[in-house]
CSV table of C-alpha atoms in Angstrom, one decimal:
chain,number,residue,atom,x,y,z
A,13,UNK,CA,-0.4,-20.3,-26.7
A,14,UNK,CA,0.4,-23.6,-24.4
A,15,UNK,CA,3.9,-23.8,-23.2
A,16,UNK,CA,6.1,-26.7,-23.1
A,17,UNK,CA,4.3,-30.0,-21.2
A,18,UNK,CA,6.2,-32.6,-20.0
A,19,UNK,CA,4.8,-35.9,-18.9
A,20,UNK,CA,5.3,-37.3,-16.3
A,21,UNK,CA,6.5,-34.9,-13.7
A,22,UNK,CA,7.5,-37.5,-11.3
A,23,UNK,CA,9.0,-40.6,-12.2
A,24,UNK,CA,10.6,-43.8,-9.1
A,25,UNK,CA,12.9,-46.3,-10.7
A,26,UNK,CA,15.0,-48.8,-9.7
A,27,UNK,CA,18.7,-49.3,-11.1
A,28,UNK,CA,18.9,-51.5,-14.1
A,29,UNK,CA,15.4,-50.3,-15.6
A,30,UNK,CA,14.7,-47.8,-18.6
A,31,UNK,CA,13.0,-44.6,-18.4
A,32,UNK,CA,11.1,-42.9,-21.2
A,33,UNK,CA,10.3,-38.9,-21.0
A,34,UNK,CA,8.3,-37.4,-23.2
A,35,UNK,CA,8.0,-33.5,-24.2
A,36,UNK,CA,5.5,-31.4,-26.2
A,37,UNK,CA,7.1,-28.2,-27.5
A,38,UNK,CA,5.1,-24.7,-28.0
A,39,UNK,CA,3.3,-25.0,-31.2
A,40,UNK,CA,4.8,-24.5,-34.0
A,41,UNK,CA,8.0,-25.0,-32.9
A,42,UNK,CA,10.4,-27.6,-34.7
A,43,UNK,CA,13.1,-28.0,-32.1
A,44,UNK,CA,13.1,-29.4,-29.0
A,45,UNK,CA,16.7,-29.7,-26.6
A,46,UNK,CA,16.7,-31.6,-23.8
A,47,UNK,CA,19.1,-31.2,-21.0
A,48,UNK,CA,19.8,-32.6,-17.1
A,49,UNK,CA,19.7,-30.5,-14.1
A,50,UNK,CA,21.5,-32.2,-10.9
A,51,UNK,CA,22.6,-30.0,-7.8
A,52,UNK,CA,26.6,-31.1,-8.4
A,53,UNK,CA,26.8,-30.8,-12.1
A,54,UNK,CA,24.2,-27.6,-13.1
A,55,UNK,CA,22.0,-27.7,-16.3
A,56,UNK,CA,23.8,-30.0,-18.7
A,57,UNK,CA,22.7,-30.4,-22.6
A,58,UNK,CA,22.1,-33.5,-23.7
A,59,UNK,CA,20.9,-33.4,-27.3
A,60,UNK,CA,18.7,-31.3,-29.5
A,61,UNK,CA,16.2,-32.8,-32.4
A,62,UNK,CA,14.7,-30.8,-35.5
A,63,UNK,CA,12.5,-32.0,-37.9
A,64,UNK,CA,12.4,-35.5,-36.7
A,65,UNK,CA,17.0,-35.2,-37.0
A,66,UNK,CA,19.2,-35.3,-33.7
A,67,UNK,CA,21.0,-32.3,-34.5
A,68,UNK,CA,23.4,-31.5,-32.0
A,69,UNK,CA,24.4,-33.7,-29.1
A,70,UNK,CA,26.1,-33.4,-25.6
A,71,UNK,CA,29.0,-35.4,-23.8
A,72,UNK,CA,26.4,-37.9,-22.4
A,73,UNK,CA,27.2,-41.9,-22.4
A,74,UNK,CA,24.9,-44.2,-25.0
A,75,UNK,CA,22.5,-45.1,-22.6
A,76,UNK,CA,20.6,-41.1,-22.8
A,77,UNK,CA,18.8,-41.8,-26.1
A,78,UNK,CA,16.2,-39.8,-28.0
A,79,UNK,CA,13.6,-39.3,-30.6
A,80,UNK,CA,11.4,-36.4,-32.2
A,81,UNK,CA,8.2,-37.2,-34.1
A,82,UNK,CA,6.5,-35.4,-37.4
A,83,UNK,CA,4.5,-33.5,-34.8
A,84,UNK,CA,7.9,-32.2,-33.0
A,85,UNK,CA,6.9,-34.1,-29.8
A,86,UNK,CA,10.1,-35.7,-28.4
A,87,UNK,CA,10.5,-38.4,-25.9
A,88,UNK,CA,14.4,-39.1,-25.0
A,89,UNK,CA,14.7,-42.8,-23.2
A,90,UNK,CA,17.6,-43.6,-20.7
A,91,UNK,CA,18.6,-47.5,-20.8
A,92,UNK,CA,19.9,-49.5,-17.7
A,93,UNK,CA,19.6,-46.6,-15.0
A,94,UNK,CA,22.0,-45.5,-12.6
A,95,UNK,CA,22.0,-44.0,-9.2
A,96,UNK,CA,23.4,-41.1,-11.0
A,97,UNK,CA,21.1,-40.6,-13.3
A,98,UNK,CA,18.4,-38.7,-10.3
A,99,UNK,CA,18.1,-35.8,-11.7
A,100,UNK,CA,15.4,-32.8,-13.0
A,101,UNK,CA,14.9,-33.6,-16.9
A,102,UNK,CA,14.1,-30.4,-18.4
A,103,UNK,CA,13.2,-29.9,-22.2
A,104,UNK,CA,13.4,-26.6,-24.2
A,105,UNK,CA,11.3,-25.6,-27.6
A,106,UNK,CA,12.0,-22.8,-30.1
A,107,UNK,CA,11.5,-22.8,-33.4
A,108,UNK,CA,15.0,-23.7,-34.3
A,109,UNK,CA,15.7,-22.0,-37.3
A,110,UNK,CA,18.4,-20.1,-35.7
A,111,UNK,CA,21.0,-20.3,-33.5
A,112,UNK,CA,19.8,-17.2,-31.2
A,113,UNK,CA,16.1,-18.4,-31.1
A,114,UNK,CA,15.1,-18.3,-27.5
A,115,UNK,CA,14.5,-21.6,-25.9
A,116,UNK,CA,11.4,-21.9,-23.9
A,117,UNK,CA,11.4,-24.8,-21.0
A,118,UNK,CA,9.1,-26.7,-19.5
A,119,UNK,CA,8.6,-27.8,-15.9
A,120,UNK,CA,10.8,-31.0,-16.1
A,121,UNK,CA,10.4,-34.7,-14.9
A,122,UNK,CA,11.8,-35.2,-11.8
A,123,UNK,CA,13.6,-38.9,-12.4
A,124,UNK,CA,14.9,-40.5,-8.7
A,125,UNK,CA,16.7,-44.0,-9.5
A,126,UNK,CA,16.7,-45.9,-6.0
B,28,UNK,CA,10.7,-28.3,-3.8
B,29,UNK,CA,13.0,-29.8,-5.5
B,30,UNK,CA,16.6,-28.2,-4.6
B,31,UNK,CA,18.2,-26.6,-7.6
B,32,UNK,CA,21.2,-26.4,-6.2
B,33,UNK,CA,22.5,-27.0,-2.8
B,34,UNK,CA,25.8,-24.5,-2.4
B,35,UNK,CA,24.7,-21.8,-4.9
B,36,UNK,CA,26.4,-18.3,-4.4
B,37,UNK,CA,23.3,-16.0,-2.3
B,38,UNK,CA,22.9,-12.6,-3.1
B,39,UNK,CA,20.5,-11.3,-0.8
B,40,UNK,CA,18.8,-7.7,-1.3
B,41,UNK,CA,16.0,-5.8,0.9
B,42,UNK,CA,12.7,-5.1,-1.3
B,43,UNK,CA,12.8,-2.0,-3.7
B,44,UNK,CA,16.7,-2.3,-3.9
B,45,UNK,CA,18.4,-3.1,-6.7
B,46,UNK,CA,20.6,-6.5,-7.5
B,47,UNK,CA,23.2,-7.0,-9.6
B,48,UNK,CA,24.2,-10.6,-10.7
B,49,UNK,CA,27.2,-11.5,-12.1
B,50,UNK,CA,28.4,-14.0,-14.7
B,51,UNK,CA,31.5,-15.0,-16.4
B,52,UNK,CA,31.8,-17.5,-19.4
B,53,UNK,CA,34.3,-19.1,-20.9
B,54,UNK,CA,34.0,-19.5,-24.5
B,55,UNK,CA,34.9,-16.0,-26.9
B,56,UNK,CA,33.3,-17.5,-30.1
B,57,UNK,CA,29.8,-17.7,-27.8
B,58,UNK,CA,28.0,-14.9,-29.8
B,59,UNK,CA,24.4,-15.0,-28.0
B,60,UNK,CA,23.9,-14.7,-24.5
B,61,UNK,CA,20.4,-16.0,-22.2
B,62,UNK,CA,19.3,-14.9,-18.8
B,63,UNK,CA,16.9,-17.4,-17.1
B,64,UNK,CA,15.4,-17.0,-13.4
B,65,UNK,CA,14.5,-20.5,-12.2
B,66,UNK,CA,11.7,-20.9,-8.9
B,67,UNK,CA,11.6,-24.2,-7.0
B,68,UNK,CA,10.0,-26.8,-8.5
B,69,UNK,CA,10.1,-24.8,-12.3
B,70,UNK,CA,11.7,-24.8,-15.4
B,71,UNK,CA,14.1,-21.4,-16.0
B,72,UNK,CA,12.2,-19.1,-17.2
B,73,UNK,CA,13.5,-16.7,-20.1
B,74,UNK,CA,14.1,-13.3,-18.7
B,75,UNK,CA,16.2,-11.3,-21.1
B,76,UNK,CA,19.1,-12.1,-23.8
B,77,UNK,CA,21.1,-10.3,-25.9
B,78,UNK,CA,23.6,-11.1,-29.0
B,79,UNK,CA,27.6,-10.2,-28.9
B,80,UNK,CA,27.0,-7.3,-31.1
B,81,UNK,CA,25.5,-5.5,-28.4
B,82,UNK,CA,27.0,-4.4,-25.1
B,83,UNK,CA,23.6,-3.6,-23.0
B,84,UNK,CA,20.1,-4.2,-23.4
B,85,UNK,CA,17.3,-3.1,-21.6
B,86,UNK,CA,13.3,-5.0,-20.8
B,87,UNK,CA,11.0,-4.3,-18.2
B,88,UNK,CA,13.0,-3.8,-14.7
B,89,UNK,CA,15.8,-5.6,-16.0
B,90,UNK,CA,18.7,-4.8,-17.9
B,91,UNK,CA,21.9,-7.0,-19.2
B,92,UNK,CA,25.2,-5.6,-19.6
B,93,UNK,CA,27.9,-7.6,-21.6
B,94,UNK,CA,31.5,-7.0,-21.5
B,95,UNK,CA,33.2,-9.2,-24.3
B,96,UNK,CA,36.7,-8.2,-23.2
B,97,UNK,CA,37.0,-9.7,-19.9
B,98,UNK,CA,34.1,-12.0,-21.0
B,99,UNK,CA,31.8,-11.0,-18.5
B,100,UNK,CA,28.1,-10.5,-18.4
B,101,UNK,CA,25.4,-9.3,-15.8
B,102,UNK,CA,21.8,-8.8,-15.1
B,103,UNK,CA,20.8,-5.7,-13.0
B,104,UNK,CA,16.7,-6.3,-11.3
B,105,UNK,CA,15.6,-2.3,-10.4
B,106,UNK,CA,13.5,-2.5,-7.5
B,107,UNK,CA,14.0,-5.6,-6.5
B,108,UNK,CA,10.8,-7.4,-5.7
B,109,UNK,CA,9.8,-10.3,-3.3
B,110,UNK,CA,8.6,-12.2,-6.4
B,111,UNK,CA,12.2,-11.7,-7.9
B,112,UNK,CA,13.6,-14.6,-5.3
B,113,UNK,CA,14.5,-17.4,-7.5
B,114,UNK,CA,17.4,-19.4,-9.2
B,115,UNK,CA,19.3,-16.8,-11.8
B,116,UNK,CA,21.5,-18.4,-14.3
B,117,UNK,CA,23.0,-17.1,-17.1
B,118,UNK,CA,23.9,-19.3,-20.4
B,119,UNK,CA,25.7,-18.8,-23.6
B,120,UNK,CA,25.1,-20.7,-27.6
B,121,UNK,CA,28.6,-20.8,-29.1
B,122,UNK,CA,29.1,-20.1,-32.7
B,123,UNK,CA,29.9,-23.2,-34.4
B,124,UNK,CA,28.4,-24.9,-31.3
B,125,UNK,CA,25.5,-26.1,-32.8
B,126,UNK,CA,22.3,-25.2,-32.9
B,127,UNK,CA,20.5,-24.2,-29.2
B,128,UNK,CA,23.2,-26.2,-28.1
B,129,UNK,CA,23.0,-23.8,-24.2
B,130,UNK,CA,26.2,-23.9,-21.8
B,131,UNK,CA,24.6,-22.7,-18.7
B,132,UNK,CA,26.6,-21.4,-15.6
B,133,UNK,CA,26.2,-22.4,-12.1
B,134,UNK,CA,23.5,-20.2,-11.1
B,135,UNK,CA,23.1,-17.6,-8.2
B,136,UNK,CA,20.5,-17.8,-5.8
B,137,UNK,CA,18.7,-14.3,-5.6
B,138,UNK,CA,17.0,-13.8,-1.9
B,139,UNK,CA,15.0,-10.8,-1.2
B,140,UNK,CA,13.6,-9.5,2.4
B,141,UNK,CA,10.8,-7.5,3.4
């Protein structure tokens, strides 16, 4: 079975622009989470989709958006970049049916705002 | 690679010994528990988990110990291997928190010499 692909793996952006990520879960899985890794703040969850529904959602400001479609592929878009927004964007599959499913990441696109 | 994190706690083992890493978390209603090891340039991978009903559970090398009264959990590598050098970070899905809604600690930085 594939694991979890991320595209792209490297993204360079200026402040003010928008970003979109995308992620393709393991197959057959209906959730997908996505969350930020930075060397201050850790591995941070920023929100979880299922079915196509935002389900869950972490202390992140407006601007970190996202989506899931019929197929469970999700893309989460961030809107008027920030400095602070460099980062390691990592997504997670499982089959989301319950709460102790195991998650199963990908490699993560690396996002530098300059 | 990319730096997971800059100032991580190191523990640092010879080959064929064994490590013992250490985690503490803050939340008593978190009823299932993840271990993740994380190389450079990767997404955590999933090593080992275990659910609050349980005090220790046992894979392949690896073993998780979790002690609900001081709220403390641990992963113990036997035979410590050069491929075991990584990021280890434990993380914990609250009940009531939402669904693979993960609350990951800081990490430890395993090391392991020849």
């Amino acid at each position: 079975k594939a694991g979890v692909t991320q595209t792209p793996r490297y993204l360079i952006k200026t402040r003010g622009q928008q970003v979109t990520l995308s992620c393709s879960p393991i197959s057959g899985h209906r959730s997908v989470s996505w969350y930020q890794q930075t060397p201050g703040q850790g591995l941070q969850f920023l929100f979880e989709y299922f079915s196509e529904t935002q389900r869950n959602k972490g202390n992140f400001p407006g601007r970190f958006s996202g989506r899931q479609f019929s197929n469970s592929r999700s893309e989460m878009n961030v809107s008027t970049l920030e400095l602070g927004d460099s980062a390691l964007y990592l997504c997670a599959s499982s089959p989301g049916v319950f709460s102790s499913d195991t998650q199963y990441f990908g490699p993560g696109t690396r996002l530098t705002v300059l | 690679g990319e730096s997971v994190g800059l100032h991580l706690p190191t523990l640092s083992v010879q080959e064929g010994d064994n490590s013992i890493i250490n985690c503490a978390y803050s939340n008593s209603a978190s009823d299932y528990f993840i271990w993740y090891k994380q190389e450079s340039g990767k997404g955590p991978q999933f090593i080992i988990d275990i659910r609050s009903n349980m005090d220790k559970r046992q894979g392949q090398r690896v073993t998780v110990l979790l002690n609900k009264t001081v709220k403390h959990l641990s992963l113990q590598i036997a035979a410590t291997q050069p491929g075991d050098s990584a990021v280890y970070f434990c993380a914990e899905n609250a009940l009531g928190g939402g669904y693979n809604k993960l609350i990951f600690g800081a990490g430890t930085r395993l090391a392991v010499h020849p």
